[in-house]
């Protein structure tokens, strides 16, 4: 069984379009994330949700809007796509052990969505 | 803000040679996690180090956490073609903080 799944795997679209990427995890984790990986492999966090609530919102253009209908799902909608949005987008989940814990559970990543904006 | 750096950026080795990647932080690390991403794949968790000076081994992989908790290293003995990929270190201050990934070291193994 797939732990963290994303759809679609590939997305090719024109500049200016709006697109969505869906993510689901069946691990029972409370926290989910969206990461962007650029062509140089640099992984940067975009958003994090804990139990459907936004807890991390990095400096991301407001064209990107995450939505978490329940704690097993975190979707990413992108408006007015630009060339610079081309990247691989990874969804991930983890189970936090508590705000004061110094041992954190690992992040489980989805397979990624390769977005190409033409 | 905190910066997590890794060197080298790329490493090409002959199969059977050893490989080491180094991770350094501008601030004290709470813990260090290591991930491996195969070409075309997604990052996969390898290990977490928490204690100052900690050393952990996984078969041919040896992970170290610096005494001052500002650096870490991953050493692979006798590389194999299955070791090809990008190795990332990552830090997270608390469970609800963002995970900060280093830029990664891409390893190529020449058979």
Short mmCIF file of C-alpha atoms in Angstrom, two decimals:
data_model
loop_
_atom_site.label_atom_id
_atom_site.label_comp_id
_atom_site.label_asym_id
_atom_site.label_seq_id
_atom_site.Cartn_x
_atom_site.Cartn_y
_atom_site.Cartn_z
CA UNK A 1 0.00 0.00 0.00
CA UNK A 2 1.26 3.44 -0.91
CA UNK A 3 1.96 5.56 2.18
CA UNK A 4 1.91 9.02 0.58
CA UNK A 5 0.41 9.36 -2.88
CA UNK A 6 0.25 12.33 -5.22
CA UNK A 7 -1.62 12.97 -8.42
CA UNK A 8 -0.78 13.72 -11.09
CA UNK A 9 2.80 12.49 -11.47
CA UNK A 10 3.41 14.79 -14.43
CA UNK A 11 1.74 18.07 -15.26
CA UNK A 12 2.51 20.07 -18.41
CA UNK A 13 0.60 23.28 -18.87
CA UNK A 14 0.69 26.73 -20.40
CA UNK A 15 1.61 29.91 -18.62
CA UNK A 16 -1.39 31.60 -17.04
CA UNK A 17 -3.35 28.40 -16.43
CA UNK A 18 -4.60 27.21 -13.03
CA UNK A 19 -3.77 23.71 -11.84
CA UNK A 20 -4.12 21.52 -8.76
CA UNK A 21 -2.03 18.75 -7.24
CA UNK A 22 -3.58 16.30 -4.81
CA UNK A 23 -1.93 14.46 -1.94
CA UNK A 24 -3.17 11.71 0.33
CA UNK A 25 -1.48 9.82 3.16
CA UNK A 26 -2.70 6.62 4.79
CA UNK A 27 -0.21 6.65 7.66
CA UNK A 28 -2.50 8.36 10.14
CA UNK A 29 -0.07 11.26 10.50
CA UNK A 30 -1.20 14.62 11.84
CA UNK A 31 1.18 16.80 9.85
CA UNK A 32 1.49 17.22 6.10
CA UNK A 33 3.79 19.39 4.00
CA UNK A 34 4.37 20.72 0.53
CA UNK A 35 7.93 21.08 -0.73
CA UNK A 36 9.26 22.53 -3.96
CA UNK A 37 12.41 21.02 -5.48
CA UNK A 38 14.07 23.10 -8.15
CA UNK A 39 16.33 21.99 -10.98
CA UNK A 40 19.35 22.12 -8.66
CA UNK A 41 17.66 19.64 -6.31
CA UNK A 42 17.20 22.24 -3.58
CA UNK A 43 14.28 21.23 -1.32
CA UNK A 44 12.33 24.13 0.11
CA UNK A 45 9.31 23.91 2.35
CA UNK A 46 6.25 25.81 1.20
CA UNK A 47 3.47 24.92 3.63
CA UNK A 48 2.76 22.71 6.59
CA UNK A 49 -0.57 21.67 8.04
CA UNK A 50 -1.22 20.02 11.39
CA UNK A 51 -4.65 18.47 11.79
CA UNK A 52 -6.05 20.56 8.93
CA UNK A 53 -4.64 23.80 10.32
CA UNK A 54 -1.95 25.82 8.58
CA UNK A 55 1.13 26.04 10.81
CA UNK A 56 3.90 26.94 8.39
CA UNK A 57 3.50 29.34 5.49
CA UNK A 58 6.83 30.23 3.93
CA UNK A 59 7.33 33.17 1.62
CA UNK A 60 5.30 31.74 -1.21
CA UNK A 61 3.37 33.83 -3.78
CA UNK A 62 -0.32 33.96 -2.94
CA UNK A 63 -1.00 32.29 -6.27
CA UNK A 64 -0.29 29.11 -4.32
CA UNK A 65 -3.15 28.05 -2.07
CA UNK A 66 -3.06 24.86 -0.03
CA UNK A 67 -6.20 23.19 1.25
CA UNK A 68 -6.57 20.40 3.76
CA UNK A 69 -10.11 18.97 3.78
CA UNK A 70 -9.06 16.43 6.42
CA UNK A 71 -5.81 15.40 8.03
CA UNK A 72 -5.18 12.69 5.43
CA UNK A 73 -5.34 15.07 2.47
CA UNK A 74 -3.43 18.18 1.48
CA UNK A 75 -4.00 19.69 -1.93
CA UNK A 76 -2.15 22.49 -3.67
CA UNK A 77 -3.83 24.85 -6.08
CA UNK A 78 -1.76 27.16 -8.23
CA UNK A 79 -3.27 30.13 -10.05
CA UNK A 80 -1.84 31.96 -13.04
CA UNK A 81 1.10 29.63 -13.52
CA UNK A 82 4.46 31.17 -14.39
CA UNK A 83 7.58 29.73 -16.01
CA UNK A 84 9.40 29.88 -12.67
CA UNK A 85 6.85 27.54 -11.13
CA UNK A 86 8.34 24.65 -13.09
CA UNK A 87 9.74 22.24 -10.53
CA UNK A 88 9.02 18.98 -8.76
CA UNK A 89 6.50 19.36 -5.94
CA UNK A 90 6.64 16.86 -3.11
CA UNK A 91 4.03 16.20 -0.52
CA UNK A 92 5.21 14.71 2.78
CA UNK A 93 3.76 13.68 6.10
CA UNK A 94 5.10 13.04 9.58
CA UNK A 95 3.83 12.46 13.08
CA UNK A 96 5.03 15.11 15.52
CA UNK A 97 5.99 13.80 18.93
CA UNK A 98 5.18 16.96 20.84
CA UNK A 99 6.39 20.53 20.94
CA UNK A 100 9.10 19.81 23.50
CA UNK A 101 10.34 16.55 22.04
CA UNK A 102 13.88 16.52 20.73
CA UNK A 103 13.30 13.38 18.71
CA UNK A 104 11.21 13.84 15.64
CA UNK A 105 9.69 11.28 13.38
CA UNK A 106 10.92 11.12 9.86
CA UNK A 107 9.17 12.69 6.94
CA UNK A 108 7.52 10.35 4.45
CA UNK A 109 7.57 11.81 0.96
CA UNK A 110 5.20 11.20 -1.89
CA UNK A 111 6.54 10.32 -5.35
CA UNK A 112 6.45 13.94 -6.50
CA UNK A 113 4.65 15.86 -9.23
CA UNK A 114 6.82 17.21 -12.01
CA UNK A 115 5.25 20.48 -13.15
CA UNK A 116 6.38 21.98 -16.44
CA UNK A 117 5.06 25.39 -17.41
CA UNK A 118 5.46 26.28 -21.08
CA UNK B 1 17.91 32.68 9.58
CA UNK B 2 19.52 29.30 9.97
CA UNK B 3 21.53 27.96 7.07
CA UNK B 4 22.39 24.31 6.54
CA UNK B 5 25.26 23.73 4.16
CA UNK B 6 26.66 20.59 2.59
CA UNK B 7 29.90 19.82 0.82
CA UNK B 8 30.75 18.69 -1.70
CA UNK B 9 27.91 19.55 -4.06
CA UNK B 10 28.88 16.69 -6.39
CA UNK B 11 31.12 13.67 -6.00
CA UNK B 12 32.12 11.13 -8.59
CA UNK B 13 33.79 7.98 -7.29
CA UNK B 14 34.93 4.69 -8.73
CA UNK B 15 32.95 1.75 -7.47
CA UNK B 16 34.64 0.42 -4.36
CA UNK B 17 35.99 3.79 -3.24
CA UNK B 18 34.81 5.49 -0.08
CA UNK B 19 32.62 8.59 -0.01
CA UNK B 20 31.95 11.25 2.61
CA UNK B 21 29.53 14.17 2.65
CA UNK B 22 29.66 16.89 5.29
CA UNK B 23 26.81 18.93 6.71
CA UNK B 24 27.36 22.20 8.59
CA UNK B 25 24.94 24.58 10.23
CA UNK B 26 25.24 28.27 11.05
CA UNK B 27 23.45 27.56 14.36
CA UNK B 28 23.38 24.66 16.80
CA UNK B 29 21.41 21.74 15.43
CA UNK B 30 18.59 20.24 17.50
CA UNK B 31 18.98 16.94 15.72
CA UNK B 32 20.11 15.91 12.28
CA UNK B 33 18.26 13.75 9.83
CA UNK B 34 19.74 12.22 6.69
CA UNK B 35 17.75 11.42 3.56
CA UNK B 36 18.65 9.76 0.26
CA UNK B 37 17.00 10.59 -3.04
CA UNK B 38 17.62 8.26 -5.96
CA UNK B 39 17.56 9.81 -9.46
CA UNK B 40 13.93 10.38 -10.42
CA UNK B 41 12.78 9.37 -6.96
CA UNK B 42 11.73 11.00 -3.75
CA UNK B 43 13.70 11.62 -0.54
CA UNK B 44 13.76 8.63 1.78
CA UNK B 45 14.67 8.88 5.44
CA UNK B 46 17.90 7.15 6.42
CA UNK B 47 18.59 8.03 10.03
CA UNK B 48 18.31 10.61 12.81
CA UNK B 49 21.07 11.69 15.19
CA UNK B 50 20.21 13.48 18.40
CA UNK B 51 23.11 13.34 20.86
CA UNK B 52 26.33 15.28 20.69
CA UNK B 53 29.12 13.07 19.32
CA UNK B 54 26.69 10.31 18.34
CA UNK B 55 27.84 7.72 15.80
CA UNK B 56 25.46 5.33 14.09
CA UNK B 57 26.08 2.67 11.48
CA UNK B 58 23.88 1.11 8.86
CA UNK B 59 25.86 -1.58 7.03
CA UNK B 60 28.37 0.39 4.92
CA UNK B 61 27.02 3.79 6.03
CA UNK B 62 28.41 5.60 9.08
CA UNK B 63 26.74 8.73 10.41
CA UNK B 64 28.36 11.12 12.88
CA UNK B 65 27.06 14.09 14.82
CA UNK B 66 29.63 16.67 15.87
CA UNK B 67 30.47 17.30 19.51
CA UNK B 68 29.24 20.88 19.26
CA UNK B 69 26.12 19.79 17.33
CA UNK B 70 26.95 22.14 14.48
CA UNK B 71 28.03 19.55 11.94
CA UNK B 72 27.44 16.01 10.81
CA UNK B 73 28.87 13.60 8.27
CA UNK B 74 27.83 10.57 6.28
CA UNK B 75 30.53 8.14 5.21
CA UNK B 76 29.97 5.28 2.79
CA UNK B 77 32.57 2.52 2.69
CA UNK B 78 33.25 0.73 -0.60
CA UNK B 79 30.58 2.43 -2.67
CA UNK B 80 28.31 0.43 -4.93
CA UNK B 81 26.21 1.54 -7.89
CA UNK B 82 23.14 1.27 -5.66
CA UNK B 83 24.53 4.17 -3.60
CA UNK B 84 23.96 6.60 -6.47
CA UNK B 85 21.72 9.50 -5.52
CA UNK B 86 21.55 12.78 -3.66
CA UNK B 87 22.12 12.77 0.09
CA UNK B 88 20.46 15.48 2.15
CA UNK B 89 20.93 16.45 5.76
CA UNK B 90 18.07 18.22 7.53
CA UNK B 91 17.39 19.98 10.83
CA UNK B 92 14.16 20.64 12.68
CA UNK B 93 14.04 22.67 15.88
CA UNK B 94 10.74 21.33 17.25
CA UNK B 95 8.05 19.02 15.94
CA UNK B 96 6.08 21.98 14.64
CA UNK B 97 8.96 23.89 13.09
CA UNK B 98 9.88 23.67 9.46
CA UNK B 99 12.47 21.15 8.39
CA UNK B 100 15.47 22.88 6.89
CA UNK B 101 17.22 20.78 4.28
CA UNK B 102 20.79 21.20 3.17
CA UNK B 103 21.40 21.61 -0.58
CA UNK B 104 22.42 17.96 -0.91
CA UNK B 105 25.45 16.08 -2.22
CA UNK B 106 24.94 14.21 -5.48
CA UNK B 107 26.93 10.99 -5.66
CA UNK B 108 27.81 9.27 -8.91
CA UNK B 109 29.44 5.84 -8.84
CA UNK B 110 31.41 4.73 -11.87
CA UNK B 111 31.27 0.94 -12.28
#
